[in-house]
Amino acid sequence: MLDGKTLQNFALLTLKIGVNLQKGQGLEIACPVEKHKVAEEITKQAYLLGAKIVRVRWENEIVDKLSYTYADTPTLCDIPKWFIDSKNYLVEKNFCYVAIAADDPSAFKDIPSEKLAAAAKARSKALKKFSDCVMANGIRWCVVSVPTKAWAEQVFPNSLDPESDLSDAIEKTMRLDRENPTLAWKEHIDNLTKKAEYLNYKRFDSLHFKNGAGTDLTVGLLDDHVWLSAKETAKDGVSFVANMPTEEVFTAPHAKKVNGKVVSAMPLCENGKIIDGFSLTFKDGKIVDFSAEKGYDALKNLIETDQGTRRLGEVALIGKSSPIAKSKILFFNTLFDENASCHLALGKGYPTTVKDGDKLSKEELSKLGLNDSVEHVDFMIGTEDLTVIGIEKDGTKTPIFTKGDWCV
Ligand code: ZN
Ligand code: ZN
């Protein structure tokens, strides 16, 4: 269970490997109120590491659900200025930002999709400046997870102690079960960095994804694309790891050079709704057709959010031998599920996946082929039989993945 020494190690990994908190720096933690002990431990360790100030933003899905039920849509879409200012403040003051992602995957299953989508869109729009900055590594941020009761019960519906089972699973994927978790992370990060370096050296023009489920998709890459992995560098020059766990090596697809069909490999949990068994067909980067066995309306709302949610902003490679993939657990949480499988993202691309992208304007990035949107939503496409072939400008082909795993 995530307590005692393990909780302390969790807090230290989040602060030292994750946001890489520096002496004299401020920290904000977004935490479900149910897991206040975790926020308390991170706060304590942050002060011991020399934090200037630690602030916690408490979250409560029961209150949120009541608001979605009783408040009307225009009111839900009216995002207070003080809230927007409080996020921009983090950037101005170069705070570190830790988000604890532990949502109940079906918290809002009874709320109409349109209402959720409208509120989510208003929020994303209001916080665009902040999210643009976060995605361009303007601050150091890290997403981690701890088990909440409602979430654990969905992941382990037949367990006598779901929270403890989910806690064990998280500890394994966070490498908290290793003798020296910090050292284990350093080795893991080096390994991912080597893969990214190989792909950057090869400079593929496109990737071809194919499997037995019906995926047959060519993803064109930007000429100036950069493959990234766990370790990134923020604008202030300090390195950090934005997701823990993380197993991915990722870059930017060209917003106008994606063609073919892709079939989802795992359910997607979006705004408290589950979308499953879906496929997307692309032509010149844009979705021209889509289907879903479950959650069609939620998928439609997502795709129709804005012009950018009809196109891709990320392509990520993860082998099936990653600890998360091997666990075979469906977490209903993107932080874990995206690290179990190769994935794509609808919506905004990361400026950091373009050479010198943090110095380019929005227009320049878009000219180069980077997608923009108020959203960025990952969905899984990697299966056990997935093949990925890298194609160079002159047509030379190199297999990167066979049978769902790295072959380079
Ligand atoms: Zn990703
Ligand atoms: Zn993503």
Coordinates of C-alpha atoms and ligand atoms in Angstrom, one line a residue:
M1 CA 0.0 0.0 0.0
L2 CA 1.2 3.5 -0.8
D3 CA 2.2 4.5 2.7
G4 CA 5.2 4.9 5.0
K5 CA 8.5 4.6 3.2
T6 CA 6.8 3.9 -0.1
L7 CA 4.8 7.1 0.1
Q8 CA 7.9 9.0 1.0
N9 CA 9.7 7.5 -2.1
F10 CA 6.7 8.3 -4.2
A11 CA 6.9 11.9 -3.1
L12 CA 10.6 12.1 -3.7
L13 CA 10.4 10.5 -7.2
T14 CA 7.7 13.0 -8.1
L15 CA 9.8 16.0 -6.9
K16 CA 13.3 14.9 -7.8
I17 CA 12.8 13.0 -11.0
G18 CA 9.4 14.4 -12.0
V19 CA 9.3 18.2 -11.7
N20 CA 12.9 18.4 -10.5
L21 CA 12.1 21.0 -7.9
Q22 CA 14.9 23.5 -7.2
K23 CA 15.6 25.3 -4.0
G24 CA 13.6 28.5 -3.6
Q25 CA 11.0 27.4 -6.2
G26 CA 7.2 27.4 -5.7
L27 CA 5.1 24.3 -6.2
E28 CA 1.4 23.7 -6.9
I29 CA -0.2 20.3 -6.4
A30 CA -3.6 19.4 -7.8
C31 CA -4.9 16.5 -5.7
P32 CA -8.2 14.7 -5.1
V33 CA -9.3 15.6 -1.6
E34 CA -9.7 11.9 -0.8
K35 CA -5.9 11.5 -1.1
H36 CA -4.9 14.4 1.1
K37 CA -2.2 12.3 2.8
V38 CA -0.3 12.1 -0.5
A39 CA -0.5 15.9 -1.0
E40 CA 0.7 16.3 2.6
E41 CA 3.7 14.1 2.1
I42 CA 4.6 15.8 -1.2
T43 CA 4.3 19.1 0.6
K44 CA 6.5 18.0 3.4
Q45 CA 9.2 16.6 1.1
A46 CA 9.1 19.7 -1.1
Y47 CA 9.7 22.0 1.9
L48 CA 12.5 19.7 3.0
L49 CA 14.0 20.0 -0.5
G50 CA 13.9 23.8 -0.1
A51 CA 10.6 24.8 -1.8
K52 CA 9.7 28.5 -1.3
I53 CA 5.9 27.8 -1.0
V54 CA 3.7 24.8 -1.7
R55 CA 0.0 25.3 -2.6
V56 CA -2.6 22.5 -3.0
R57 CA -5.6 22.7 -5.2
W58 CA -8.2 20.2 -3.9
E59 CA -10.3 18.3 -6.4
N60 CA -13.6 16.5 -5.7
E61 CA -15.6 14.7 -8.4
I62 CA -18.7 14.3 -6.3
V63 CA -19.0 18.1 -6.1
D64 CA -18.2 18.4 -9.8
K65 CA -20.9 15.9 -10.6
L66 CA -23.4 17.8 -8.6
S67 CA -22.5 21.0 -10.4
Y68 CA -22.8 19.2 -13.8
T69 CA -26.2 17.9 -12.7
Y70 CA -27.7 21.1 -11.3
A71 CA -25.9 24.1 -12.9
D72 CA -26.9 25.1 -16.4
T73 CA -24.5 24.9 -19.3
P74 CA -23.9 28.7 -19.8
T75 CA -22.9 28.9 -16.1
L76 CA -20.6 25.9 -16.3
C77 CA -19.0 27.5 -19.3
D78 CA -18.3 30.7 -17.5
I79 CA -14.8 30.2 -16.2
P80 CA -13.9 32.7 -13.5
K81 CA -11.1 35.1 -14.3
W82 CA -9.5 34.5 -10.9
F83 CA -9.1 30.8 -11.9
I84 CA -7.5 31.6 -15.2
D85 CA -5.2 34.1 -13.5
S86 CA -4.2 31.6 -10.8
K87 CA -3.0 29.2 -13.6
N88 CA -1.1 31.9 -15.5
Y89 CA 0.4 33.0 -12.1
L90 CA 2.2 29.6 -12.0
V91 CA 4.0 30.4 -15.3
E92 CA 4.8 34.0 -14.3
K93 CA 6.4 32.8 -11.1
N94 CA 8.0 29.7 -12.6
F95 CA 6.2 27.3 -10.2
C96 CA 6.5 23.6 -10.6
Y97 CA 3.2 21.9 -11.1
V98 CA 2.3 18.4 -10.0
A99 CA -1.1 16.9 -11.1
I100 CA -2.4 13.8 -9.4
A101 CA -4.5 12.0 -12.0
A102 CA -6.9 9.6 -10.2
D103 CA -10.3 10.2 -11.9
D104 CA -13.2 7.9 -11.5
P105 CA -13.5 6.8 -15.2
S106 CA -17.3 6.8 -15.1
A107 CA -17.8 9.7 -12.6
F108 CA -19.9 11.6 -15.1
K109 CA -21.6 8.8 -17.0
D110 CA -25.1 10.1 -16.3
I111 CA -24.3 13.6 -17.5
P112 CA -25.2 14.5 -21.1
S113 CA -22.2 14.4 -23.4
E114 CA -23.0 17.8 -24.8
K115 CA -23.0 19.5 -21.4
L116 CA -19.6 17.9 -20.5
A117 CA -18.2 18.7 -23.9
A118 CA -19.3 22.4 -23.7
A119 CA -17.9 22.8 -20.2
A120 CA -14.6 21.0 -21.2
K121 CA -14.3 23.2 -24.3
A122 CA -14.9 26.4 -22.3
R123 CA -12.3 25.4 -19.8
S124 CA -9.7 24.4 -22.4
K125 CA -10.3 27.7 -24.2
A126 CA -10.0 29.8 -21.0
L127 CA -6.8 27.9 -20.1
K128 CA -5.3 27.9 -23.6
K129 CA -2.5 30.3 -22.6
F130 CA -1.5 28.1 -19.7
S131 CA -1.8 24.8 -21.6
D132 CA 0.2 26.2 -24.5
C133 CA 2.9 27.2 -22.0
V134 CA 2.8 23.8 -20.3
M135 CA 3.1 21.9 -23.7
A136 CA 6.0 24.1 -24.7
N137 CA 7.7 23.3 -21.4
G138 CA 7.4 26.8 -20.1
I139 CA 7.2 25.4 -16.6
R140 CA 8.3 22.0 -15.2
W141 CA 5.3 19.8 -14.6
C142 CA 4.6 16.2 -13.8
V143 CA 1.5 13.9 -13.8
V144 CA 1.5 11.1 -11.3
S145 CA -1.3 8.8 -10.0
V146 CA -2.5 7.3 -6.7
P147 CA -5.4 5.0 -6.3
T148 CA -8.8 6.4 -5.3
K149 CA -11.6 4.2 -4.2
A150 CA -13.9 4.7 -7.1
W151 CA -11.2 4.4 -9.7
A152 CA -9.7 1.2 -8.1
E153 CA -13.2 -0.4 -8.1
Q154 CA -13.4 0.0 -11.8
V155 CA -10.0 -1.4 -12.5
F156 CA -10.4 -4.4 -10.1
P157 CA -14.2 -5.0 -9.9
N158 CA -13.8 -8.5 -8.5
S159 CA -11.2 -7.8 -5.9
L160 CA -11.7 -7.9 -2.1
D161 CA -9.3 -4.9 -1.8
P162 CA -9.3 -2.9 -5.1
E163 CA -7.4 0.0 -3.6
S164 CA -4.5 -2.2 -2.4
D165 CA -4.4 -4.0 -5.8
L166 CA -4.3 -0.8 -7.7
S167 CA -1.7 0.6 -5.3
D168 CA 0.5 -2.5 -6.0
A169 CA 0.1 -2.1 -9.8
I170 CA 1.0 1.6 -9.6
E171 CA 4.1 0.9 -7.4
K172 CA 5.4 -1.6 -10.0
T173 CA 4.9 0.8 -12.9
M174 CA 6.5 3.6 -10.9
R175 CA 9.4 1.3 -10.1
L176 CA 8.8 1.8 -6.4
D177 CA 9.3 -1.9 -5.9
R178 CA 12.9 -1.6 -6.9
E179 CA 15.6 -1.4 -4.3
N180 CA 16.7 2.0 -5.5
P181 CA 13.8 3.6 -7.3
T182 CA 15.7 6.8 -8.2
L183 CA 18.5 4.8 -9.8
A184 CA 16.0 2.5 -11.6
W185 CA 14.5 5.6 -13.1
K186 CA 17.8 7.0 -14.3
E187 CA 18.6 3.7 -16.1
H188 CA 15.1 3.6 -17.6
I189 CA 15.4 7.2 -18.9
D190 CA 18.8 6.5 -20.5
N191 CA 17.3 3.5 -22.3
L192 CA 14.4 5.6 -23.7
T193 CA 16.8 8.4 -24.6
K194 CA 18.8 6.0 -26.8
K195 CA 15.7 5.0 -28.8
A196 CA 14.8 8.6 -29.4
E197 CA 18.4 9.3 -30.5
Y198 CA 18.2 6.5 -33.0
L199 CA 15.0 7.8 -34.5
N200 CA 16.3 11.3 -34.7
Y201 CA 19.4 10.0 -36.5
K202 CA 17.3 8.1 -39.1
R203 CA 15.0 11.1 -39.9
F204 CA 12.1 9.1 -41.3
D205 CA 9.7 10.9 -43.6
S206 CA 6.7 8.8 -42.5
L207 CA 5.7 5.7 -40.4
H208 CA 3.5 2.9 -41.6
F209 CA 1.3 1.2 -39.0
K210 CA -0.4 -2.1 -39.9
N211 CA -2.1 -4.9 -37.9
G212 CA -4.7 -7.6 -38.1
A213 CA -7.4 -5.4 -36.5
G214 CA -7.7 -3.3 -39.6
T215 CA -5.1 -0.5 -39.0
D216 CA -3.4 0.5 -42.2
L217 CA -2.2 4.0 -41.6
T218 CA 0.6 6.2 -42.9
V219 CA 1.7 8.9 -40.6
G220 CA 3.8 11.6 -42.3
L221 CA 6.3 13.4 -40.0
L222 CA 7.4 17.0 -40.1
D223 CA 10.7 17.7 -41.8
D224 CA 11.9 19.3 -38.6
H225 CA 10.4 16.7 -36.3
V226 CA 12.2 15.7 -33.1
W227 CA 11.7 12.4 -31.2
L228 CA 11.5 12.9 -27.5
S229 CA 11.3 10.6 -24.5
A230 CA 10.9 10.8 -20.8
K231 CA 13.5 13.5 -20.0
E232 CA 12.8 16.9 -21.3
T233 CA 14.3 20.3 -20.7
A234 CA 12.2 23.3 -19.6
K235 CA 12.6 26.8 -20.8
D236 CA 14.7 27.6 -17.7
G237 CA 17.2 24.9 -18.8
V238 CA 16.4 22.5 -16.0
S239 CA 15.4 18.9 -17.0
F240 CA 12.2 17.1 -15.8
V241 CA 10.0 14.1 -16.5
A242 CA 6.4 15.1 -17.4
N243 CA 4.8 11.8 -16.8
M244 CA 5.5 9.1 -14.3
P245 CA 5.3 6.4 -15.3
T246 CA 6.4 6.9 -18.9
E247 CA 7.5 4.4 -21.5
E248 CA 7.0 6.4 -24.7
V249 CA 9.2 7.8 -27.4
F250 CA 7.1 10.4 -29.3
T251 CA 7.1 13.0 -32.0
A252 CA 4.8 15.2 -34.1
P253 CA 2.9 13.9 -37.1
H254 CA 2.4 16.3 -40.0
A255 CA -1.1 17.7 -39.6
K256 CA -1.8 17.3 -43.3
K257 CA 0.1 14.1 -44.1
V258 CA -1.9 11.3 -42.4
N259 CA -3.7 8.8 -44.6
G260 CA -5.5 5.5 -44.1
K261 CA -7.5 3.9 -41.3
V262 CA -6.6 3.3 -37.7
V263 CA -8.5 1.0 -35.3
S264 CA -8.4 1.6 -31.5
A265 CA -6.7 -1.0 -29.4
M266 CA -8.1 0.0 -26.0
P267 CA -11.1 1.9 -24.7
L268 CA -10.6 5.7 -24.4
C269 CA -11.9 7.4 -21.3
E270 CA -12.9 11.0 -22.2
N271 CA -14.7 13.4 -19.8
G272 CA -16.1 10.5 -17.7
K273 CA -17.4 8.6 -20.8
I274 CA -16.0 5.5 -22.3
I275 CA -15.4 5.3 -26.0
D276 CA -14.6 1.8 -27.3
G277 CA -14.1 -0.2 -30.5
F278 CA -13.6 2.8 -32.6
S279 CA -11.9 3.6 -35.9
L280 CA -10.8 6.8 -37.6
T281 CA -10.2 7.2 -41.3
F282 CA -7.8 10.0 -42.4
K283 CA -7.3 11.8 -45.7
D284 CA -4.5 14.4 -46.0
G285 CA -4.4 14.6 -42.2
K286 CA -8.1 15.1 -41.6
I287 CA -10.6 12.7 -40.2
V288 CA -13.1 12.0 -43.0
D289 CA -14.9 9.0 -41.4
F290 CA -15.2 7.5 -38.0
S291 CA -17.2 4.8 -36.1
A292 CA -17.5 3.5 -32.5
E293 CA -19.1 0.5 -31.0
K294 CA -19.5 2.3 -27.7
G295 CA -19.5 6.1 -26.9
Y296 CA -20.1 7.3 -30.5
D297 CA -21.6 10.6 -29.3
A298 CA -18.6 11.3 -27.0
L299 CA -16.2 10.5 -29.9
K300 CA -18.2 12.8 -32.2
N301 CA -18.1 15.6 -29.6
L302 CA -14.4 15.2 -29.2
I303 CA -13.7 15.2 -32.9
E304 CA -15.9 18.3 -33.4
T305 CA -14.4 20.3 -30.6
D306 CA -12.5 22.5 -33.1
Q307 CA -10.5 22.2 -36.4
G308 CA -7.5 20.7 -34.6
T309 CA -9.4 17.8 -33.0
R310 CA -10.0 16.4 -36.6
R311 CA -6.2 16.0 -37.0
L312 CA -3.3 14.4 -35.1
G313 CA -0.8 16.1 -32.8
E314 CA 1.2 13.2 -31.5
V315 CA 2.6 9.8 -32.5
A316 CA 4.2 7.6 -29.8
L317 CA 5.9 4.3 -29.8
I318 CA 5.8 1.9 -26.8
G319 CA 6.9 -1.8 -26.9
K320 CA 4.6 -4.5 -25.6
S321 CA 7.4 -5.5 -23.1
S322 CA 7.0 -2.3 -21.1
P323 CA 6.0 -3.0 -17.4
I324 CA 2.6 -1.5 -18.0
A325 CA 1.9 -3.5 -21.2
K326 CA 3.0 -6.6 -19.4
S327 CA 0.7 -6.0 -16.5
K328 CA -2.2 -6.5 -18.9
I329 CA -4.3 -4.2 -16.6
L330 CA -6.7 -1.8 -18.2
F331 CA -6.3 1.3 -15.9
F332 CA -9.0 3.5 -17.5
N333 CA -6.4 6.3 -17.0
T334 CA -4.4 7.8 -19.9
L335 CA -1.3 8.1 -17.8
F336 CA -1.0 4.3 -17.6
D337 CA -2.9 3.1 -20.6
E338 CA -1.0 5.4 -23.0
N339 CA 2.2 3.7 -21.8
A340 CA 0.9 0.3 -22.5
S341 CA 0.6 0.7 -26.2
C342 CA 1.6 2.7 -29.2
H343 CA -0.7 5.7 -29.4
L344 CA -1.7 8.7 -31.4
A345 CA -3.3 11.9 -30.1
L346 CA -6.1 14.0 -31.6
G347 CA -5.5 17.7 -31.2
K348 CA -2.6 19.9 -30.3
G349 CA 1.0 18.9 -31.1
Y350 CA 3.9 19.6 -28.8
P351 CA 6.0 22.5 -30.0
T352 CA 8.9 20.7 -28.4
T353 CA 8.6 17.9 -31.0
V354 CA 9.8 20.4 -33.6
K355 CA 13.4 21.6 -34.0
D356 CA 13.7 25.0 -32.1
G357 CA 9.9 24.8 -31.7
D358 CA 9.9 26.8 -28.5
K359 CA 11.3 29.8 -30.4
L360 CA 8.8 29.6 -33.2
S361 CA 5.4 31.5 -33.4
K362 CA 2.1 29.6 -33.7
E363 CA 1.9 30.5 -37.4
E364 CA 5.5 29.3 -38.1
L365 CA 4.7 26.0 -36.3
S366 CA 1.5 25.6 -38.2
K367 CA 3.3 26.3 -41.5
L368 CA 5.8 23.5 -40.7
G369 CA 2.8 21.1 -40.2
L370 CA 2.3 21.1 -36.4
N371 CA -1.3 20.7 -35.4
D372 CA -3.1 23.2 -33.0
S373 CA -6.2 22.7 -30.9
V374 CA -7.6 23.4 -27.4
E375 CA -7.5 19.6 -26.8
H376 CA -4.9 16.9 -26.8
V377 CA -6.4 13.4 -26.3
D378 CA -4.3 10.2 -26.6
F379 CA -5.8 7.0 -27.9
M380 CA -4.2 3.6 -28.1
I381 CA -3.5 1.7 -31.3
G382 CA -0.7 -0.7 -30.4
T383 CA -1.6 -4.4 -30.6
E384 CA 0.4 -7.6 -30.1
D385 CA 0.7 -8.0 -33.9
L386 CA 1.5 -4.3 -34.8
T387 CA 4.1 -3.6 -37.4
V388 CA 5.7 -0.2 -37.7
I389 CA 7.9 0.6 -40.7
G390 CA 9.9 3.8 -41.0
I391 CA 10.1 5.2 -44.5
E392 CA 12.8 7.6 -45.5
K393 CA 12.4 10.4 -48.1
D394 CA 14.0 8.2 -50.8
G395 CA 11.6 5.3 -50.0
T396 CA 14.1 3.2 -48.0
K397 CA 12.1 1.1 -45.5
T398 CA 13.3 0.1 -42.0
P399 CA 11.2 -2.1 -39.6
I400 CA 11.0 -0.4 -36.2
F401 CA 8.3 -2.6 -34.6
T402 CA 7.5 -6.2 -35.3
K403 CA 4.9 -8.2 -33.3
G404 CA 4.1 -5.2 -31.2
D405 CA 7.7 -4.5 -30.0
W406 CA 10.8 -2.6 -30.8
C407 CA 13.1 -4.4 -33.3
V408 CA 15.8 -1.7 -33.4
Ligands
ZN1 ZN 2.1 10.2 -25.6
ZN2 ZN -0.2 12.7 -25.6

